[in-house]
Coordinates of C-alpha atoms in Angstrom, one line a residue:
M1 CA -77.2 51.0 -97.9
R2 CA -75.7 52.1 -94.6
V3 CA -75.0 49.3 -92.2
P4 CA -76.4 50.0 -88.7
L5 CA -73.8 51.0 -86.1
H6 CA -74.6 48.0 -83.8
I7 CA -73.9 45.6 -86.6
V8 CA -70.6 47.3 -87.5
E9 CA -69.5 47.2 -83.8
A10 CA -70.5 43.5 -83.4
R11 CA -68.5 42.7 -86.5
R12 CA -65.4 44.5 -85.3
E13 CA -65.6 42.8 -81.9
R14 CA -65.7 39.5 -83.7
L15 CA -62.7 40.6 -85.7
R16 CA -60.8 41.5 -82.5
A17 CA -61.6 38.1 -81.1
L18 CA -60.4 36.3 -84.3
I19 CA -57.1 38.3 -84.2
R20 CA -56.5 37.6 -80.5
H21 CA -57.1 33.9 -81.1
D22 CA -55.0 33.5 -84.2
G23 CA -52.3 36.1 -83.3
F24 CA -51.9 37.0 -87.0
L25 CA -54.7 37.2 -89.5
P26 CA -54.2 38.0 -93.3
I27 CA -56.7 40.3 -95.0
A28 CA -57.9 37.4 -97.2
D29 CA -58.8 35.3 -94.1
I30 CA -60.6 38.3 -92.5
C31 CA -62.7 38.7 -95.7
R32 CA -63.5 35.0 -95.9
Q33 CA -64.4 34.5 -92.2
L34 CA -66.5 37.7 -91.9
G35 CA -68.0 37.7 -95.4
I36 CA -66.9 41.3 -96.1
S37 CA -65.0 43.1 -98.8
E38 CA -61.3 44.0 -98.6
A39 CA -62.2 47.7 -98.3
T40 CA -64.5 47.0 -95.4
A41 CA -61.9 44.8 -93.7
R42 CA -59.3 47.6 -94.0
R43 CA -61.7 50.1 -92.5
D44 CA -62.4 47.8 -89.6
L45 CA -58.7 47.1 -89.0
A46 CA -58.0 50.9 -89.0
A47 CA -60.8 51.4 -86.4
I48 CA -59.5 48.6 -84.2
E49 CA -55.9 49.8 -84.5
A50 CA -57.0 53.3 -83.4
G51 CA -58.2 51.7 -80.2
G52 CA -54.8 50.2 -79.6
H53 CA -55.9 46.6 -79.8
I54 CA -53.8 45.4 -82.8
T55 CA -50.8 46.3 -84.9
R56 CA -51.6 46.4 -88.6
T57 CA -49.1 44.7 -91.0
Y58 CA -48.7 44.5 -94.7
G59 CA -51.5 42.3 -95.7
G60 CA -53.1 41.7 -92.3
A61 CA -52.9 42.4 -88.5
L62 CA -51.1 41.2 -85.4
A63 CA -52.8 40.8 -82.1
D64 CA -51.9 43.2 -79.2
Y65 CA -48.6 41.5 -78.4
N66 CA -46.7 44.8 -78.8
V67 CA -49.1 46.4 -76.3
S68 CA -49.9 43.8 -73.7
F69 CA -46.6 41.9 -73.6
A70 CA -43.9 43.4 -71.4
S71 CA -41.7 45.8 -73.2
L72 CA -38.0 45.0 -73.9
G73 CA -36.9 47.3 -71.1
E74 CA -39.3 45.7 -68.6
R75 CA -38.2 42.2 -69.6
A76 CA -34.5 43.1 -69.5
K77 CA -34.8 43.9 -65.7
R78 CA -36.1 40.4 -64.9
A79 CA -33.6 37.7 -63.8
R80 CA -30.8 40.0 -65.0
S81 CA -28.0 38.1 -63.2
A82 CA -29.2 34.8 -64.6
K83 CA -29.4 36.2 -68.1
A84 CA -25.8 37.5 -67.9
L85 CA -24.6 34.1 -66.6
I86 CA -26.4 32.3 -69.5
A87 CA -24.9 34.8 -72.0
R88 CA -21.4 34.2 -70.7
T89 CA -21.9 30.5 -71.0
A90 CA -23.5 30.7 -74.5
I91 CA -20.6 32.7 -75.9
R92 CA -18.2 29.9 -75.1
H93 CA -20.2 27.6 -77.4
A94 CA -20.5 30.1 -80.2
P95 CA -18.2 29.4 -83.2
A96 CA -15.7 32.1 -84.1
A97 CA -16.7 31.9 -87.7
G98 CA -20.0 31.3 -89.6
T99 CA -23.5 32.5 -89.9
F100 CA -25.7 33.0 -86.8
F101 CA -29.3 33.9 -86.2
L102 CA -30.2 35.9 -83.0
D103 CA -33.8 36.4 -82.0
A104 CA -35.2 39.4 -80.0
G105 CA -35.1 37.9 -76.5
T106 CA -33.4 39.8 -73.7
T107 CA -31.1 37.0 -72.8
I108 CA -30.0 36.9 -76.5
L109 CA -29.4 40.7 -76.2
A110 CA -27.0 40.1 -73.3
F111 CA -25.3 37.5 -75.5
A112 CA -25.1 40.0 -78.4
R113 CA -23.3 42.5 -76.1
L114 CA -20.6 39.9 -75.4
L115 CA -20.4 38.9 -79.1
A116 CA -19.8 42.5 -80.1
R117 CA -16.7 42.6 -77.9
R118 CA -15.3 39.2 -78.8
P119 CA -12.0 39.4 -80.8
R120 CA -10.8 37.4 -83.7
Q121 CA -14.1 36.3 -85.2
Q122 CA -15.6 36.4 -88.7
L123 CA -19.4 36.2 -88.5
T124 CA -22.5 37.0 -90.5
V125 CA -25.4 37.7 -88.1
V126 CA -29.1 37.8 -89.0
T127 CA -31.6 39.1 -86.5
N128 CA -35.1 40.6 -86.2
S129 CA -34.1 42.7 -83.2
L130 CA -33.3 46.4 -83.6
A131 CA -31.8 46.4 -80.1
I132 CA -29.3 43.7 -81.1
A133 CA -28.6 45.4 -84.4
S134 CA -27.7 48.6 -82.5
V135 CA -25.3 46.6 -80.3
I136 CA -23.5 44.6 -82.9
G137 CA -23.8 46.8 -86.0
G138 CA -20.3 48.0 -86.9
A139 CA -18.6 45.6 -84.5
P140 CA -15.3 44.2 -85.9
G141 CA -15.6 40.9 -87.6
I142 CA -19.4 41.0 -87.8
T143 CA -21.5 41.5 -90.9
L144 CA -25.1 42.3 -89.9
H145 CA -28.4 41.5 -91.8
L146 CA -31.9 42.5 -90.5
L147 CA -35.0 40.5 -91.3
G148 CA -37.9 42.7 -92.4
G149 CA -41.3 43.1 -90.8
V150 CA -43.6 45.4 -88.9
F151 CA -41.8 47.5 -86.3
L152 CA -43.0 46.7 -82.8
H153 CA -41.7 49.7 -80.9
R154 CA -42.1 48.3 -77.3
Q155 CA -40.2 45.2 -78.3
A156 CA -37.7 46.9 -80.6
S157 CA -38.2 44.1 -83.0
L158 CA -39.5 43.3 -86.5
L159 CA -42.2 40.7 -86.9
G160 CA -45.0 39.5 -89.2
D161 CA -43.7 40.2 -92.7
D162 CA -45.2 38.0 -95.4
D163 CA -41.7 37.8 -97.1
T164 CA -39.9 36.4 -94.0
D165 CA -40.1 32.8 -95.1
R166 CA -38.8 33.7 -98.6
T167 CA -36.0 35.7 -97.0
L168 CA -35.0 32.9 -94.6
A169 CA -35.0 30.4 -97.5
R170 CA -31.8 32.2 -98.7
W171 CA -30.0 31.5 -95.4
H172 CA -28.4 28.5 -93.7
F173 CA -27.2 29.0 -90.1
D174 CA -24.2 27.5 -88.4
A175 CA -25.7 28.4 -85.0
V176 CA -28.9 30.0 -83.8
F177 CA -29.5 31.5 -80.4
L178 CA -33.1 31.8 -79.3
G179 CA -35.1 32.8 -76.2
G180 CA -38.2 31.4 -74.7
E181 CA -41.0 32.6 -72.4
A182 CA -41.8 29.3 -70.8
M183 CA -40.5 25.7 -70.5
N184 CA -42.1 22.6 -69.0
R185 CA -42.3 18.8 -69.7
E186 CA -43.8 19.4 -73.1
G187 CA -41.0 21.7 -74.4
I188 CA -40.5 25.4 -75.0
F189 CA -43.2 28.0 -75.4
N190 CA -43.5 31.6 -76.5
S191 CA -46.4 34.2 -76.5
H192 CA -47.0 34.9 -80.1
P193 CA -47.7 32.6 -83.0
E194 CA -45.7 34.8 -85.5
L195 CA -42.7 34.6 -83.2
V196 CA -43.0 30.9 -82.9
H197 CA -43.3 30.5 -86.6
L198 CA -40.1 32.5 -87.0
Q199 CA -38.2 30.4 -84.5
R200 CA -39.4 27.2 -86.1
A201 CA -38.3 28.4 -89.5
V202 CA -34.9 29.4 -88.2
V203 CA -34.4 26.1 -86.4
A204 CA -35.2 24.2 -89.6
R205 CA -32.3 25.9 -91.3
A206 CA -29.7 25.6 -88.5
K207 CA -26.8 23.1 -87.8
E208 CA -26.8 23.9 -84.1
V209 CA -29.6 25.4 -81.9
F210 CA -29.2 27.0 -78.5
F211 CA -32.2 28.0 -76.5
C212 CA -31.1 30.4 -73.8
I213 CA -33.7 30.3 -71.0
D214 CA -33.4 31.2 -67.3
A215 CA -34.9 29.2 -64.4
T216 CA -37.8 31.6 -63.8
K217 CA -39.4 30.2 -66.9
L218 CA -39.6 26.7 -65.5
G219 CA -43.0 25.0 -65.1
R220 CA -44.8 27.8 -67.0
A221 CA -46.7 27.6 -70.3
T222 CA -47.9 30.2 -72.8
P223 CA -50.4 29.5 -75.7
H224 CA -47.9 28.7 -78.4
H225 CA -45.6 25.7 -78.4
V226 CA -42.2 26.1 -80.1
A227 CA -40.8 22.6 -79.9
A228 CA -40.7 19.4 -77.9
W229 CA -37.4 18.7 -76.1
E230 CA -36.3 16.1 -78.6
A231 CA -36.2 18.8 -81.3
T232 CA -34.7 21.7 -79.3
G233 CA -30.9 21.2 -79.7
H234 CA -29.2 22.6 -76.6
L235 CA -30.7 24.3 -73.6
V236 CA -28.4 26.9 -71.9
T237 CA -29.9 27.6 -68.5
D238 CA -29.1 28.4 -64.9
A239 CA -31.6 25.8 -63.8
T240 CA -30.1 22.8 -62.1
P241 CA -30.7 19.2 -63.2
D242 CA -32.9 18.7 -60.0
Q243 CA -35.0 21.8 -60.9
L244 CA -35.5 20.5 -64.5
A245 CA -36.4 17.1 -63.2
A246 CA -38.9 18.6 -60.8
A247 CA -40.6 20.3 -63.7
G248 CA -40.7 17.0 -65.6
I249 CA -37.9 18.0 -68.1
I250 CA -35.6 15.1 -68.9
L251 CA -32.7 16.0 -71.3
R252 CA -30.0 14.1 -73.0
K253 CA -26.6 14.9 -71.5
T254 CA -25.5 16.6 -74.7
Q255 CA -28.6 18.9 -74.7
Y256 CA -28.1 20.4 -71.2
I257 CA -25.6 23.2 -70.9
K258 CA -25.4 24.5 -67.3
A259 CA -24.8 28.2 -67.1
D260 CA -21.7 28.7 -64.9
G261 CA -20.3 32.0 -66.3
K262 CA -16.7 30.7 -66.2

């Protein structure tokens, strides 16, 4: 029996709302929450994707992070001097040998450009950023590995692969360098739950963690909490101690690395 159009449209609008709320929704959860078959769920996802509201993945769908969130190029233009300063500081704390993870943040991209030119190093680098891969791929002393996932073209990154956790289980990192969209007294935040899940999984497998975040992110919050300050390792930032204190952020002396670009 053919389902009336208004019922189909109402179901698809509910599905949009569920994906926006959860960020990532597997097919099995869609079927369970909406009481529909897998074939119907896939037809609904195809219709919603055609409208530009989601990005389909293997086994589910991502919310419109790749559409609504500022593109890599747009983000790279923001606080450019501060990001370069942070990158020059972070490179001084990066070991000359070992295994690193670099996420897809624009400050981390600035760091990767410096890393690609650094002499006398022997590194294995894992990343989900195609922009970073293009910068460090083939650089002397660096062996590059890419995490899998759905290609988000505006972010030049890979995200949302069901196999990511299993892939990461094979790695142990000497140092990880991560970005953040917001920081306040509660800790560090990012926009998408899949990105946060990836960062948490990486942090759990790292000896040293460096969050590289500029002062424009102070006092802000986004929906998804990465970590409280006691679990963040080091913060590399151009924000002064007074600015951090004004935002309610109190760090241990060993956590705070002031970006000075020396």
